[in-house]
Short mmCIF file of C-alpha atoms in Angstrom, two decimals:
data_model
loop_
_atom_site.label_atom_id
_atom_site.label_comp_id
_atom_site.label_asym_id
_atom_site.label_seq_id
_atom_site.Cartn_x
_atom_site.Cartn_y
_atom_site.Cartn_z
CA UNK A 1 0.22 0.36 0.16
CA UNK A 2 0.70 3.29 -0.36
CA UNK A 3 1.83 6.22 2.72
CA UNK A 4 1.14 9.68 1.67
CA UNK A 5 3.42 11.61 4.94
CA UNK A 6 1.95 15.43 5.93
CA UNK A 7 5.06 18.01 7.09
CA UNK A 8 2.94 21.16 5.79
CA UNK A 9 -0.25 22.84 5.54
CA UNK A 10 -2.99 20.55 4.06
CA UNK A 11 -6.33 22.02 2.46
CA UNK A 12 -9.41 20.02 1.20
CA UNK A 13 -12.22 21.73 1.05
CA UNK A 14 -16.09 21.27 -0.87
CA UNK A 15 -15.34 18.35 -2.47
CA UNK A 16 -18.14 16.20 -4.04
CA UNK A 17 -18.41 12.59 -4.76
CA UNK A 18 -21.11 10.19 -5.05
CA UNK A 19 -19.37 7.10 -3.96
CA UNK A 20 -16.85 6.99 -0.45
CA UNK A 21 -14.52 9.55 0.75
CA UNK A 22 -15.86 13.27 0.00
CA UNK A 23 -12.03 14.55 0.71
CA UNK A 24 -9.97 11.56 1.29
CA UNK A 25 -9.96 8.18 0.12
CA UNK A 26 -7.58 5.42 1.88
CA UNK A 27 -7.21 2.07 -0.05
CA UNK A 28 -6.70 -1.20 1.64
CA UNK A 29 -2.79 -1.15 2.95
CA UNK A 30 -2.71 2.07 2.79
CA UNK A 31 -1.76 4.74 4.86
CA UNK A 32 -1.98 8.77 6.01
CA UNK A 33 0.63 10.23 8.31
CA UNK A 34 0.48 13.75 9.62
CA UNK A 35 3.66 14.84 11.59
CA UNK A 36 3.52 16.97 14.13
CA UNK A 37 4.47 20.00 12.48
CA UNK A 38 1.43 19.75 9.55
CA UNK A 39 -1.74 21.41 9.68
CA UNK A 40 -4.90 19.36 7.94
CA UNK A 41 -8.07 21.08 7.18
CA UNK A 42 -10.81 18.27 5.80
CA UNK A 43 -13.53 20.92 5.17
CA UNK A 44 -17.04 21.02 3.65
CA UNK A 45 -16.83 18.26 1.10
CA UNK A 46 -19.40 15.32 0.62
CA UNK A 47 -19.96 11.48 -0.19
CA UNK A 48 -22.14 8.95 0.51
CA UNK A 49 -19.74 7.08 3.04
CA UNK A 50 -17.08 9.27 4.78
CA UNK A 51 -18.32 12.64 3.92
CA UNK A 52 -14.72 14.12 4.64
CA UNK A 53 -12.63 10.81 5.03
CA UNK A 54 -13.07 7.48 4.16
CA UNK A 55 -10.68 4.64 5.13
CA UNK A 56 -11.12 0.50 4.25
CA UNK A 57 -8.57 -1.87 5.96
CA UNK A 58 -5.55 1.58 6.50
CA UNK A 59 -4.55 3.61 8.54
CA UNK A 60 -5.22 7.70 9.54
CA UNK A 61 -2.34 8.94 11.72
CA UNK A 62 -2.58 12.68 12.99
CA UNK A 63 0.50 13.92 15.03
CA UNK A 64 -0.62 17.51 13.97
CA UNK A 65 -3.29 19.49 13.98
CA UNK A 66 -6.14 18.08 12.12
CA UNK A 67 -9.66 20.09 11.70
CA UNK A 68 -12.47 18.09 10.12
CA UNK A 69 -15.61 19.96 10.20
CA UNK A 70 -19.12 20.65 8.20
CA UNK A 71 -18.62 16.97 6.10
CA UNK A 72 -21.86 15.35 5.24
CA UNK A 73 -22.52 11.89 4.72
CA UNK A 74 -25.79 10.48 2.96
CA UNK A 75 -25.43 7.42 5.04
CA UNK A 76 -22.13 6.58 7.55
CA UNK A 77 -19.42 8.53 8.74
CA UNK A 78 -20.55 12.06 7.79
CA UNK A 79 -16.44 13.48 8.98
CA UNK A 80 -14.42 9.80 8.69
CA UNK A 81 -15.47 6.36 7.99
CA UNK A 82 -13.50 3.87 9.01
CA UNK A 83 -13.91 -0.39 8.31
CA UNK A 84 -12.14 -3.28 7.98
CA UNK A 85 -9.13 -2.91 10.73
CA UNK A 86 -8.94 0.40 9.82
CA UNK A 87 -7.25 2.20 12.34
CA UNK A 88 -7.48 5.88 13.60
CA UNK A 89 -5.39 8.19 15.79
CA UNK A 90 -5.42 11.81 16.56
CA UNK A 91 -3.80 13.94 18.63
CA UNK A 92 -4.10 17.02 20.20
CA UNK A 93 -1.20 18.29 21.66
CA UNK A 94 -1.51 19.24 25.98
CA UNK A 95 -3.99 20.94 28.33
CA UNK A 96 -1.05 22.93 29.46
CA UNK A 97 0.65 25.67 28.75
CA UNK A 98 3.75 25.50 26.80
CA UNK A 99 6.53 27.96 27.50
CA UNK A 100 8.45 28.53 24.41
CA UNK A 101 11.78 30.54 24.56
CA UNK A 102 11.60 33.55 22.21
CA UNK A 103 14.36 35.28 20.80
CA UNK A 104 13.46 39.33 21.00
CA UNK A 105 16.00 41.79 18.91
CA UNK A 106 15.96 45.58 19.48
CA UNK A 107 17.36 48.28 17.68
CA UNK A 108 18.69 51.77 19.22
CA UNK A 109 20.29 54.67 17.39
CA UNK A 110 23.57 55.93 19.62
CA UNK A 111 24.38 59.53 19.27
CA UNK A 112 28.29 60.13 19.66
CA UNK A 113 30.19 63.83 19.51
CA UNK A 114 33.23 63.56 17.31
CA UNK A 115 35.54 65.93 17.78
CA UNK A 116 37.26 66.05 14.36
CA UNK A 117 40.58 67.99 13.64
CA UNK A 118 41.35 69.29 10.08
CA UNK A 119 44.79 69.31 7.99
CA UNK A 120 44.27 73.68 8.78
CA UNK A 121 44.26 72.15 13.00
CA UNK A 122 40.85 73.55 12.92
CA UNK A 123 38.41 71.80 14.96
CA UNK A 124 34.77 70.62 14.46
CA UNK A 125 32.44 68.66 16.50
CA UNK A 126 30.04 66.36 14.32
CA UNK A 127 27.61 63.95 15.27
CA UNK A 128 28.09 60.43 14.70
CA UNK A 129 24.75 57.80 15.04
CA UNK A 130 25.12 54.34 15.04
CA UNK A 131 22.16 51.53 15.73
CA UNK A 132 23.62 49.04 17.82
CA UNK A 133 20.97 45.65 17.72
CA UNK A 134 20.08 43.52 21.16
CA UNK A 135 19.39 40.58 21.08
CA UNK A 136 17.35 38.73 24.30
CA UNK A 137 15.76 35.91 24.85
CA UNK A 138 11.57 35.93 26.72
CA UNK A 139 9.71 32.99 27.67
CA UNK A 140 6.08 33.12 26.60
CA UNK A 141 3.71 30.85 27.35
CA UNK A 142 0.90 30.03 25.93
CA UNK A 143 -1.48 26.85 24.74
CA UNK A 144 0.13 24.17 23.22
CA UNK A 145 -0.30 24.95 19.19
CA UNK A 146 -1.43 21.29 18.30
CA UNK A 147 -5.46 21.05 18.41
CA UNK A 148 -7.56 18.73 16.92
CA UNK A 149 -11.23 19.22 16.05
CA UNK A 150 -14.01 17.20 14.88
CA UNK A 151 -16.78 19.14 14.59
CA UNK A 152 -20.27 20.25 12.78
CA UNK A 153 -20.25 16.74 10.33
CA UNK A 154 -23.79 15.28 9.48
CA UNK A 155 -24.56 11.84 8.91
CA UNK A 156 -28.02 10.72 7.43
CA UNK A 157 -28.20 7.45 9.30
CA UNK A 158 -24.94 7.36 12.08
CA UNK A 159 -21.76 8.37 12.63
CA UNK A 160 -22.45 11.92 12.44
CA UNK A 161 -18.73 13.20 13.23
CA UNK A 162 -16.77 9.52 13.30
CA UNK A 163 -18.00 5.96 12.79
CA UNK A 164 -16.41 2.87 13.18
CA UNK A 165 -16.55 -0.70 11.56
CA UNK A 166 -14.74 -3.28 12.95
CA UNK A 167 -11.88 -0.73 13.62
CA UNK A 168 -10.04 1.37 16.01
CA UNK A 169 -9.80 4.90 17.32
CA UNK A 170 -7.47 6.67 20.12
CA UNK A 171 -7.13 10.15 20.78
CA UNK A 172 -4.55 11.56 23.04
CA UNK A 173 -4.03 15.06 24.29
CA UNK A 174 -6.35 18.00 22.97
CA UNK A 175 -9.36 16.44 20.55
CA UNK A 176 -12.31 17.81 20.48
CA UNK A 177 -15.73 16.09 19.30
CA UNK A 178 -18.57 18.81 19.27
CA UNK A 179 -21.91 19.65 17.32
CA UNK A 180 -21.91 16.75 14.95
CA UNK A 181 -25.52 15.16 14.30
CA UNK A 182 -26.92 11.75 12.98
CA UNK A 183 -30.37 11.32 11.85
CA UNK A 184 -30.47 8.36 13.77
CA UNK A 185 -27.47 7.14 15.82
CA UNK A 186 -23.65 7.97 17.13
CA UNK A 187 -23.86 12.12 16.84
CA UNK A 188 -20.68 11.75 17.78
CA UNK A 189 -18.69 8.76 17.40
CA UNK A 190 -20.62 5.29 16.02
CA UNK A 191 -18.77 2.17 17.07
CA UNK A 192 -19.90 -1.29 15.64
CA UNK A 193 -18.80 -4.79 14.94
CA UNK A 194 -16.40 -5.07 17.49
CA UNK A 195 -14.82 -1.44 17.52
CA UNK A 196 -13.12 0.17 20.19
CA UNK A 197 -13.16 3.34 21.33
CA UNK A 198 -10.14 4.88 23.39
CA UNK A 199 -10.47 8.36 24.21
CA UNK A 200 -7.23 10.43 26.06
CA UNK A 201 -6.96 12.49 28.80
CA UNK A 202 -7.78 16.04 27.22
CA UNK A 203 -10.91 14.67 25.12
CA UNK A 204 -14.24 16.53 24.32
CA UNK A 205 -17.15 15.23 23.45
CA UNK A 206 -19.97 17.91 23.53
CA UNK A 207 -22.79 19.16 22.21
CA UNK A 208 -23.55 16.34 19.64
CA UNK A 209 -26.81 15.16 18.97
CA UNK A 210 -28.65 11.90 17.40
CA UNK A 211 -31.88 11.41 16.35
CA UNK A 212 -32.49 8.32 18.36
CA UNK A 213 -29.25 7.28 20.38
CA UNK A 214 -26.10 8.03 21.36
#
């Protein structure tokens, strides 16, 4: 199978297919690997199954930021559908603040009076301005920039955000499932046929809806 390695910023937007995988379809034995330095946006895609991403006996491994939002499937897996022993791993960074050392360079003009003596022994005073650059290291504290969201996806049957069929989902860090909707069951996540879901610390499942259950 093939492996797609991502290290940059990738946007997969507003695609429409009649079958599986509106934005991305990963075939059997293949993998998508999103490095920590990468950011993926999968938004506004439509398909019969797996509106944003469709996996079949394949892997979707994300260490960087991933946004799967506003995708729709007529049947299952509005954001992502995984089947046939596929593996989905989503990382969201830490919930704690991260302190980073940043070098800050300042520029200062310094003016100095200089006495100049000419050949006929006449002395004049001239102002000479020089630029002094000063670099200091400053600690900047902020939230870990890696953040993964499965947001506002919809499915006509089940798995508004994600549906797993004989597959596994593992999350770590700040991975949020919000405002996804399924017509029948599994607003955020639907797991069927011996699937396994492991949500790590920092995961959040909020404001998702299903017509019947879940």
